[in-house]
PDB file of C-alpha atoms in Angstrom:
ATOM      1  CA  UNK R  11     -24.703  -0.371  10.113  1.00 46.00           C
ATOM      2  CA  UNK R  12     -24.434  -0.747   6.309  1.00 48.00           C
ATOM      3  CA  UNK R  13     -21.276  -2.232   4.923  1.00 49.00           C
ATOM      4  CA  UNK R  14     -18.631   0.171   3.446  1.00 50.00           C
ATOM      5  CA  UNK R  15     -17.914  -0.656  -0.354  1.00 50.00           C
ATOM      6  CA  UNK R  16     -15.119   0.871  -2.139  1.00 55.00           C
ATOM      7  CA  UNK R  17     -15.727   3.612  -4.802  1.00 65.00           C
ATOM      8  CA  UNK R  18     -15.042   3.046  -8.158  1.00 65.00           C
ATOM      9  CA  UNK R  19     -12.047   5.440  -8.684  1.00 79.00           C
ATOM     10  CA  UNK R  20     -10.622   3.896  -5.297  1.00 86.00           C
ATOM     11  CA  UNK R  21     -10.529   0.640  -7.306  1.00 87.00           C
ATOM     12  CA  UNK R  22      -9.515   2.253 -10.453  1.00 88.00           C
ATOM     13  CA  UNK R  23      -6.562   3.997  -8.663  1.00 88.00           C
ATOM     14  CA  UNK R  24      -5.571   0.663  -7.218  1.00 89.00           C
ATOM     15  CA  UNK R  25      -5.746  -1.381 -10.684  1.00 91.00           C
ATOM     16  CA  UNK R  26      -3.099   1.389 -11.977  1.00 91.00           C
ATOM     17  CA  UNK R  27      -0.944   1.493  -8.949  1.00 89.00           C
ATOM     18  CA  UNK R  28      -0.764  -2.435  -8.912  1.00 90.00           C
ATOM     19  CA  UNK R  29       0.020  -2.564 -12.552  1.00 91.00           C
ATOM     20  CA  UNK R  30       2.713   0.098 -12.228  1.00 89.00           C
ATOM     21  CA  UNK R  31       4.353  -1.684  -9.181  1.00 86.00           C
ATOM     22  CA  UNK R  32       4.475  -4.901 -10.871  1.00 87.00           C
ATOM     23  CA  UNK R  33       6.315  -3.366 -13.504  1.00 87.00           C
ATOM     24  CA  UNK R  34       4.025  -3.981 -16.587  1.00 90.00           C
ATOM     25  CA  UNK R  35       3.053  -1.521 -19.257  1.00 93.00           C
ATOM     26  CA  UNK R  36      -0.585  -1.267 -19.888  1.00 95.00           C
ATOM     27  CA  UNK R  37      -0.263  -2.624 -23.272  1.00 96.00           C
ATOM     28  CA  UNK R  38       1.763  -5.472 -22.012  1.00 94.00           C
ATOM     29  CA  UNK R  39      -0.971  -5.922 -19.637  1.00 94.00           C
ATOM     30  CA  UNK R  40      -3.769  -5.556 -22.398  1.00 95.00           C
ATOM     31  CA  UNK R  41      -2.227  -8.316 -24.359  1.00 95.00           C
ATOM     32  CA  UNK R  42      -1.366 -10.920 -21.447  1.00 94.00           C
ATOM     33  CA  UNK R  43      -5.154 -10.257 -20.463  1.00 95.00           C
ATOM     34  CA  UNK R  44      -6.608 -10.605 -23.706  1.00 95.00           C
ATOM     35  CA  UNK R  45      -8.183  -7.344 -23.666  1.00 94.00           C
ATOM     36  CA  UNK R  46      -7.730  -3.861 -25.647  1.00 95.00           C
ATOM     37  CA  UNK R  47      -5.559  -1.077 -24.044  1.00 96.00           C
ATOM     38  CA  UNK R  48      -8.508   1.035 -24.043  1.00 95.00           C
ATOM     39  CA  UNK R  49     -10.550  -1.343 -21.990  1.00 95.00           C
ATOM     40  CA  UNK R  50      -7.743  -1.660 -19.670  1.00 95.00           C
ATOM     41  CA  UNK R  51      -7.533   2.499 -19.592  1.00 95.00           C
ATOM     42  CA  UNK R  52     -11.131   2.770 -18.383  1.00 94.00           C
ATOM     43  CA  UNK R  53     -10.154   0.221 -15.418  1.00 93.00           C
ATOM     44  CA  UNK R  54      -7.458   2.576 -14.396  1.00 91.00           C
ATOM     45  CA  UNK R  55      -9.460   5.960 -14.864  1.00 90.00           C
ATOM     46  CA  UNK R  56     -11.423   7.310 -12.241  1.00 87.00           C
ATOM     47  CA  UNK R  57     -14.074   7.442 -14.009  1.00 87.00           C
ATOM     48  CA  UNK R  58     -14.153   4.311 -15.827  1.00 85.00           C
ATOM     49  CA  UNK R  59     -15.262   0.793 -15.534  1.00 86.00           C
ATOM     50  CA  UNK R  60     -13.995  -2.617 -13.948  1.00 87.00           C
ATOM     51  CA  UNK R  61     -13.496  -5.904 -15.055  1.00 90.00           C
ATOM     52  CA  UNK R  62     -16.836  -7.217 -15.836  1.00 88.00           C
ATOM     53  CA  UNK R  63     -16.786 -11.021 -15.088  1.00 90.00           C
ATOM     54  CA  UNK R  64     -14.543 -12.718 -12.466  1.00 91.00           C
ATOM     55  CA  UNK R  65     -12.494 -14.278 -14.964  1.00 91.00           C
ATOM     56  CA  UNK R  66     -11.191 -10.984 -16.014  1.00 92.00           C
ATOM     57  CA  UNK R  67     -11.130  -9.887 -12.240  1.00 92.00           C
ATOM     58  CA  UNK R  68      -8.970 -12.941 -11.159  1.00 91.00           C
ATOM     59  CA  UNK R  69      -6.649 -12.965 -14.015  1.00 92.00           C
ATOM     60  CA  UNK R  70      -5.969  -9.363 -13.775  1.00 93.00           C
ATOM     61  CA  UNK R  71      -5.263  -9.976 -10.127  1.00 91.00           C
ATOM     62  CA  UNK R  72      -2.806 -12.791 -10.769  1.00 89.00           C
ATOM     63  CA  UNK R  73      -1.169 -10.601 -13.704  1.00 91.00           C
ATOM     64  CA  UNK R  74      -0.431  -7.933 -11.125  1.00 90.00           C
ATOM     65  CA  UNK R  75       0.072 -10.250  -8.112  1.00 87.00           C
ATOM     66  CA  UNK R  76      -2.496  -8.649  -5.600  1.00 88.00           C
ATOM     67  CA  UNK R  77      -5.146 -10.084  -3.927  1.00 88.00           C
ATOM     68  CA  UNK R  78      -8.880  -9.635  -5.225  1.00 89.00           C
ATOM     69  CA  UNK R  79      -9.795  -8.242  -1.869  1.00 88.00           C
ATOM     70  CA  UNK R  80      -7.180  -5.426  -1.970  1.00 88.00           C
ATOM     71  CA  UNK R  81      -8.481  -4.436  -5.468  1.00 88.00           C
ATOM     72  CA  UNK R  82     -12.197  -4.615  -4.265  1.00 88.00           C
ATOM     73  CA  UNK R  83     -11.843  -3.112  -1.283  1.00 85.00           C
ATOM     74  CA  UNK R  84      -8.489  -1.789  -0.291  1.00 82.00           C
ATOM     75  CA  UNK R  85      -7.991  -4.548   2.433  1.00 78.00           C
ATOM     76  CA  UNK R  86      -4.969  -5.819   3.390  1.00 78.00           C
ATOM     77  CA  UNK R  87      -2.890  -7.788   2.343  1.00 74.00           C
ATOM     78  CA  UNK R  88      -2.424  -5.918  -0.963  1.00 74.00           C
ATOM     79  CA  UNK R  89       0.208  -8.485  -2.522  1.00 74.00           C
ATOM     80  CA  UNK R  90      -0.245 -12.500  -3.130  1.00 71.00           C
ATOM     81  CA  UNK R  91       2.061 -14.362  -1.284  1.00 63.00           C
ATOM     82  CA  UNK R  92       3.445 -15.650  -4.375  1.00 50.00           C
ATOM     83  CA  UNK R  93       4.115 -12.061  -6.101  1.00 50.00           C
ATOM     84  CA  UNK R  94       7.518 -11.267  -6.100  1.00 51.00           C
ATOM     85  CA  UNK R  95       8.395  -7.446  -5.537  1.00 53.00           C
ATOM     86  CA  UNK R  96      11.829  -6.321  -5.473  1.00 59.00           C
ATOM     87  CA  UNK R  97      13.021  -6.571  -1.952  1.00 61.00           C
ATOM     88  CA  UNK R  98      13.977  -2.727  -1.329  1.00 64.00           C
ATOM     89  CA  UNK R  99      10.559  -2.134  -2.653  1.00 66.00           C
ATOM     90  CA  UNK R 100       8.735  -4.508  -0.650  1.00 62.00           C
ATOM     91  CA  UNK R 101      10.677  -2.998   2.646  1.00 67.00           C
ATOM     92  CA  UNK R 102      10.039   0.438   1.722  1.00 69.00           C
ATOM     93  CA  UNK R 103       6.110  -0.174   1.139  1.00 67.00           C
ATOM     94  CA  UNK R 104       6.180  -1.989   4.617  1.00 67.00           C
ATOM     95  CA  UNK R 105       7.676   0.884   6.513  1.00 72.00           C
ATOM     96  CA  UNK R 106       5.054   3.252   5.012  1.00 73.00           C
ATOM     97  CA  UNK R 107       1.816   2.323   6.697  1.00 72.00           C
ATOM     98  CA  UNK R 108      -1.223   4.350   6.234  1.00 75.00           C
ATOM     99  CA  UNK R 109      -0.472   5.866   2.877  1.00 73.00           C
ATOM    100  CA  UNK R 110      -3.193   6.286   0.874  1.00 74.00           C
ATOM    101  CA  UNK R 111      -3.604   4.801  -2.912  1.00 68.00           C
ATOM    102  CA  UNK R 112      -2.825   8.032  -4.203  1.00 69.00           C
ATOM    103  CA  UNK R 113       0.230   8.531  -2.245  1.00 75.00           C
ATOM    104  CA  UNK R 114       1.483   5.061  -3.632  1.00 73.00           C
ATOM    105  CA  UNK R 115       0.921   6.062  -7.040  1.00 68.00           C
ATOM    106  CA  UNK R 116       2.854   9.257  -6.599  1.00 73.00           C
ATOM    107  CA  UNK R 117       5.538   7.096  -4.707  1.00 74.00           C
ATOM    108  CA  UNK R 118       5.613   4.518  -7.515  1.00 67.00           C
ATOM    109  CA  UNK R 119       6.158   7.248  -9.962  1.00 66.00           C
ATOM    110  CA  UNK R 120       9.231   8.978  -8.247  1.00 71.00           C
ATOM    111  CA  UNK R 121      10.865   5.853  -7.735  1.00 68.00           C
ATOM    112  CA  UNK R 122      10.595   4.918 -11.622  1.00 63.00           C
ATOM    113  CA  UNK R 123      11.896   8.368 -11.895  1.00 61.00           C
ATOM    114  CA  UNK R 124      15.096   7.803  -9.815  1.00 64.00           C
ATOM    115  CA  UNK R 125      15.742   3.993 -11.199  1.00 58.00           C
ATOM    116  CA  UNK R 126      15.480   5.320 -15.014  1.00 52.00           C
TER     117      UNK R 126
END
């Protein structure tokens, strides 16, 4: 049986979700990763690219506090053990298993609107 690999659009959606959950703007992420904003927009676009090398991949995952397994394949756990999310957000995510990446993006956007 062939191994299922994540579609690029799924990885790019997870990239955006992770950045937003980390509370980092795309401009801030670009600066911290030493890449252009257009590069990061490409990494987050459903039809865009992905980190080109190992260092970019690992640095992005560390910055966002996610595991490479979750970014690349959607496998749990999503967050690195040293990642620090707010306790209420962590509890909410744990209580909502089975949400798709798209649903998590929408949920994150709604929470941001409520908090602001």
